[in-house]
GROMACS .gro file of C-alpha atoms in nm:
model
  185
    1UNK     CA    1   1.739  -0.407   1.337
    2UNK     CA    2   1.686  -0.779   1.324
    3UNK     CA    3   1.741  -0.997   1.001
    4UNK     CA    4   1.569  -1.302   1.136
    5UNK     CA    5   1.220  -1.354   0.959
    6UNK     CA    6   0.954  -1.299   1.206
    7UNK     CA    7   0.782  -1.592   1.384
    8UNK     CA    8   0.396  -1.588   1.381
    9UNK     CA    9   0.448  -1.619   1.756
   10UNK     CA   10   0.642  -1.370   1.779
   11UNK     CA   11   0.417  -1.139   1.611
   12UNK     CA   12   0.184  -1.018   1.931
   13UNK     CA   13  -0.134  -1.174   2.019
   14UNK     CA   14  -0.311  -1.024   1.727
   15UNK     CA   15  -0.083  -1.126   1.451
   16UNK     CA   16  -0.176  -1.330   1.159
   17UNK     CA   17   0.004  -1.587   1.014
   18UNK     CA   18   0.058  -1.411   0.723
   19UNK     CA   19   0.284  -1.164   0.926
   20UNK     CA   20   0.047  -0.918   1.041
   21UNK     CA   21  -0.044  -0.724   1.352
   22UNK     CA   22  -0.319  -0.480   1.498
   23UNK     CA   23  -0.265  -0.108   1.509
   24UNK     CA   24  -0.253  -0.094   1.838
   25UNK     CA   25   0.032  -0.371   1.846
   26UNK     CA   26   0.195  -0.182   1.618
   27UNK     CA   27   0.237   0.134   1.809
   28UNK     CA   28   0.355  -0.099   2.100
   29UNK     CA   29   0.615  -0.273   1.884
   30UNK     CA   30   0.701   0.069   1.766
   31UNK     CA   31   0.783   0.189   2.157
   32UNK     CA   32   1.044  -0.105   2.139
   33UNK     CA   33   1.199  -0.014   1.928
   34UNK     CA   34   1.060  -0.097   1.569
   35UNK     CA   35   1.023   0.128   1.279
   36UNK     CA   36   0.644   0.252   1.101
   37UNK     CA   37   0.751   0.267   0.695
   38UNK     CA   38   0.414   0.388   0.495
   39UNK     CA   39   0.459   0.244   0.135
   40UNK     CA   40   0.148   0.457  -0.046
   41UNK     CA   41   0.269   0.681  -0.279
   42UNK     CA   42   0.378   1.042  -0.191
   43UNK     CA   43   0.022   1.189  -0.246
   44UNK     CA   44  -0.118   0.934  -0.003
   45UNK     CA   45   0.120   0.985   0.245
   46UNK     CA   46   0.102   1.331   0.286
   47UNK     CA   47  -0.247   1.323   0.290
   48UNK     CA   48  -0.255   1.127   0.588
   49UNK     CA   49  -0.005   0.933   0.756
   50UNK     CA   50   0.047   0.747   1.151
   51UNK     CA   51   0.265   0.987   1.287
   52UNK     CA   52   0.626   0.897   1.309
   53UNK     CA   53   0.600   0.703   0.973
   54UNK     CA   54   0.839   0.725   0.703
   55UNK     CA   55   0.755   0.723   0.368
   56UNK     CA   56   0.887   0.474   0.140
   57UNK     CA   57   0.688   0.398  -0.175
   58UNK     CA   58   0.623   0.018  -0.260
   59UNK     CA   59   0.761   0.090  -0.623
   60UNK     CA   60   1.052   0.204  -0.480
   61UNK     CA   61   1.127  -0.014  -0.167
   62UNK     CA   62   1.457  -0.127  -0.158
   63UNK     CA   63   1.532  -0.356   0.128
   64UNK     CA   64   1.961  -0.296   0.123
   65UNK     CA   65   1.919   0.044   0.114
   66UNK     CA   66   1.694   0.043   0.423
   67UNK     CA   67   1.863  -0.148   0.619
   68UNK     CA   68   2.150   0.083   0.578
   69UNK     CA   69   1.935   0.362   0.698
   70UNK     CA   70   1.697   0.245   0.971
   71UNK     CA   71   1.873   0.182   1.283
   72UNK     CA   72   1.646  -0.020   1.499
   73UNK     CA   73   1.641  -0.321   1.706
   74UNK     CA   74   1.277  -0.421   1.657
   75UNK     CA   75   1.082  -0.481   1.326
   76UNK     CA   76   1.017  -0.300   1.007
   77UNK     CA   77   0.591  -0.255   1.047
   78UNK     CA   78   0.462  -0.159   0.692
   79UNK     CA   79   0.166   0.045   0.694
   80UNK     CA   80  -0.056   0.144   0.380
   81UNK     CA   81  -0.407   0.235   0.283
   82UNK     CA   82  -0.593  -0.096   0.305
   83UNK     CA   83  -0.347  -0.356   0.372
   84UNK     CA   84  -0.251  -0.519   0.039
   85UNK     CA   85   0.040  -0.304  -0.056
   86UNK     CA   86   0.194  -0.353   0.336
   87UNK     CA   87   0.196  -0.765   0.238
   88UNK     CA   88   0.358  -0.718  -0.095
   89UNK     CA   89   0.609  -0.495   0.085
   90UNK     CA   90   0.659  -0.759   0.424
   91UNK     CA   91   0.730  -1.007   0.150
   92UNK     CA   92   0.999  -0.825  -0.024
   93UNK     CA   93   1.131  -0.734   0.302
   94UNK     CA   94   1.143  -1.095   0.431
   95UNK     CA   95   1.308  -1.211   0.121
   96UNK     CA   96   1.576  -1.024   0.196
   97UNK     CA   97   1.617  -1.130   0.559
   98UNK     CA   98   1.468  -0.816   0.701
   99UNK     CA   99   1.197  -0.863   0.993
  100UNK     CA  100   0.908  -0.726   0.900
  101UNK     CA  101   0.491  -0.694   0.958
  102UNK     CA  102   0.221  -0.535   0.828
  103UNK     CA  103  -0.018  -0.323   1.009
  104UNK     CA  104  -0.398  -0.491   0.958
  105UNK     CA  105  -0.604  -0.224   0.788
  106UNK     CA  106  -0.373   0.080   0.721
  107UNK     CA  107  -0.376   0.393   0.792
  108UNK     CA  108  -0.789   0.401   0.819
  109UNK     CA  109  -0.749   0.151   1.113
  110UNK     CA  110  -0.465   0.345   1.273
  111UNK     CA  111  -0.682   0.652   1.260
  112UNK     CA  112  -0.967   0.429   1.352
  113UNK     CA  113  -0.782   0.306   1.680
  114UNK     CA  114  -0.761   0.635   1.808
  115UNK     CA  115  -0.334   0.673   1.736
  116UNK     CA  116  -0.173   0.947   1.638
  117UNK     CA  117  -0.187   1.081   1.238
  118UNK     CA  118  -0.049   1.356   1.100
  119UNK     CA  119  -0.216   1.546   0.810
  120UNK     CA  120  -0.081   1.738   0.542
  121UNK     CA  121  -0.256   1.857   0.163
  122UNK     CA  122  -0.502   1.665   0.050
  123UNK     CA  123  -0.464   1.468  -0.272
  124UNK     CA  124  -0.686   1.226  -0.517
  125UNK     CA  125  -0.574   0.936  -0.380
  126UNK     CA  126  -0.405   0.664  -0.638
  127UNK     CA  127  -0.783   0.456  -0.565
  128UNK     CA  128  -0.981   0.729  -0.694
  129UNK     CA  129  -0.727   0.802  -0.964
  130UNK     CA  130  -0.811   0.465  -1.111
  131UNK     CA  131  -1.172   0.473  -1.070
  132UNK     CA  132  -1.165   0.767  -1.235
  133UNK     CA  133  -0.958   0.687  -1.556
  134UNK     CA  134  -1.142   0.330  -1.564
  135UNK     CA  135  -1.479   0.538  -1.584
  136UNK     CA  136  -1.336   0.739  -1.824
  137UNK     CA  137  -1.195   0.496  -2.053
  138UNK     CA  138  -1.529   0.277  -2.007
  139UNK     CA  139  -1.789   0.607  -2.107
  140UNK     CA  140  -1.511   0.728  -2.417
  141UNK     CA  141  -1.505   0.340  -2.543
  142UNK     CA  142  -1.894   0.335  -2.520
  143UNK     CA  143  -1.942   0.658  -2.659
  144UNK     CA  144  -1.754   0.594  -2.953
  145UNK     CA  145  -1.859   0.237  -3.025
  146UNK     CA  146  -2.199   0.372  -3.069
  147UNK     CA  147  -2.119   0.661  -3.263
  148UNK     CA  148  -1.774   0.609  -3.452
  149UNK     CA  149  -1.709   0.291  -3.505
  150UNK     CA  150  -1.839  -0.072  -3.308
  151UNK     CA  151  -1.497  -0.163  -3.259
  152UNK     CA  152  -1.441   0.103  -2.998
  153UNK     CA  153  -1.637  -0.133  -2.764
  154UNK     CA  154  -1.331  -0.344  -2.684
  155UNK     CA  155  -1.207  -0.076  -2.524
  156UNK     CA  156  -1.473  -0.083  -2.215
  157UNK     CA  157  -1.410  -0.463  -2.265
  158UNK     CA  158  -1.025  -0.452  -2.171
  159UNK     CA  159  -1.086  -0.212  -1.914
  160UNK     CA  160  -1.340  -0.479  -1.748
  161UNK     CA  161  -1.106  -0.779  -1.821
  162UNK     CA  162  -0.845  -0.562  -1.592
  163UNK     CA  163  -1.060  -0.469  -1.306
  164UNK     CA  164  -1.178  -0.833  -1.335
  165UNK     CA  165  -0.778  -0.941  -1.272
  166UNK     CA  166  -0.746  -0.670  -0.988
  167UNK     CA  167  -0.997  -0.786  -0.789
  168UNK     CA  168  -0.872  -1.167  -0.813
  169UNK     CA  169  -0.572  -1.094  -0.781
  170UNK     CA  170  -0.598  -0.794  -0.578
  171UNK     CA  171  -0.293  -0.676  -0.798
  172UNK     CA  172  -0.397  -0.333  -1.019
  173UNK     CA  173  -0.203  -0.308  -1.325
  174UNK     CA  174  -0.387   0.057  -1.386
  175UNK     CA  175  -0.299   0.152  -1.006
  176UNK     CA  176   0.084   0.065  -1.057
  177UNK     CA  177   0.110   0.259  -1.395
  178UNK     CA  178  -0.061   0.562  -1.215
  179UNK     CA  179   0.167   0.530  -0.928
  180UNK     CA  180   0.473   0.603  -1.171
  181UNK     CA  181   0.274   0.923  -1.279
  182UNK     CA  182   0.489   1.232  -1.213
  183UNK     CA  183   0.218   1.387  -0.996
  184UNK     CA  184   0.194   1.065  -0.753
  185UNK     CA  185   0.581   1.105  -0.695
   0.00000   0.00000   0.00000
C-alpha cells in the first residue's frame, strides 16, 4: 500500500480534484491492486455492498490500524451511500499519509454501473432513521405546543435549525448520534 497522497493526475481520467473517481475506475484500480473499504454503518453495509468491500465504519476508521491490515500496493477507494461520508473518510486517510479516493456516487452508482454487489438483510438505513426521528420530534413538538404548553414549539424549531446546518454543511449531527445507536453497530 502506498503512503504518498494521491495526485489528481494520478487519479484516472474521471477523477476529481477533490480525490475522486468513477465506479467503473474504481473496479479497475481495484484489479491493480487497490482495496474497496465501505464506511456506512453495519446496517448499510449488509444491506448492500460492491462486492469485495470491507466494511469499516466512518466513526470508527482508524487509518494506523488499517494500514496494518490491508496489504495492497494500490489505493484505499472509499465507497459509501451517496458520496459525502467517502470524502470525510479520503481526508482522514490522507492526513495520515495513506493514498486514498472516493468512489463518485456510492454504492447506488456502483450498482448503477452494472458491477458486482452483494446483498444481505435489509435494514432502515441510517437516512431514513433520521427522517424518521426528525418527523417525529417535529409532529410530538407541534402536537404539544398546541395542546400542552406553547413552549413545546421550540422543539420543531431546533429540529429545523439542525436539518438547516446538515444541508449546508452536509454534516448531520442527528445521523452521527444514530450511527452510535446499538442497532446501527
Amino acid at each position: 500500500m502506498s503512503v504518498a497522497a494521491a495526485s489528481p493526475a494520478a487519479e484516472g481520467n474521471r477523477s476529481l480534484g477533490r480525490g475522486s473517481i468513477s465506479p467503473h475506475d474504481a473496479a479497475e484500480r481495484l484489479k491493480q491492486g487497490g482495496v474497496l473499504i465501505d464506511v456506512r454503518t453495519g446496517p448499510e453495509y449488509r444491506g448492500v455492498h460492491a462486492e469485495g468491500a470491507r466494511n469499516v465504519p466512518l466513526d470508527r476508521l482508524d487509518p494506523a490500524l488499517l494500514k496494518q491490515e490491508l496489504r495492497g500496493d494500490g489505493p484505499i477507494l472509499a465507497i459509501c451511500q451517496s458520496g459525502a461520508r467517502s470524502v470525510r473518510a479520503v481526508e482522514t486517510l490522507r492526513a495520515a499519509g495513506l493514498e486514498a479516493i472516493s468512489v463518485d456516487g456510492g454504492t447506488p452508482a456502483w450498482e448503477s454501473a452494472g458491477l458486482p454487489v452483494a446483498r444481505g438483510k435489509k435494514s432502515i438505513s441510517l437516512e431514513r432513521q433520521v427522517r424518521i426521528a426528525a418527523g417525529s420530534l417535529v409532529l410530538i413538538g407541534s402536537i404539544l405546543a398546541l395542546t400542552a404548553h406553547p413552549y413545546w414549539a421550540g422543539l420543531p424549531a431546533f429540529v429545523g435549525a439542525g436539518l438547516t446546518f446538515a444541508g449546508l454543511t452536509d454534516t448531520c449531527g442527528m445521523g452521527l448520534l444514530l450511527a452510535k445507536m446499538p442497532w446501527n453497530r
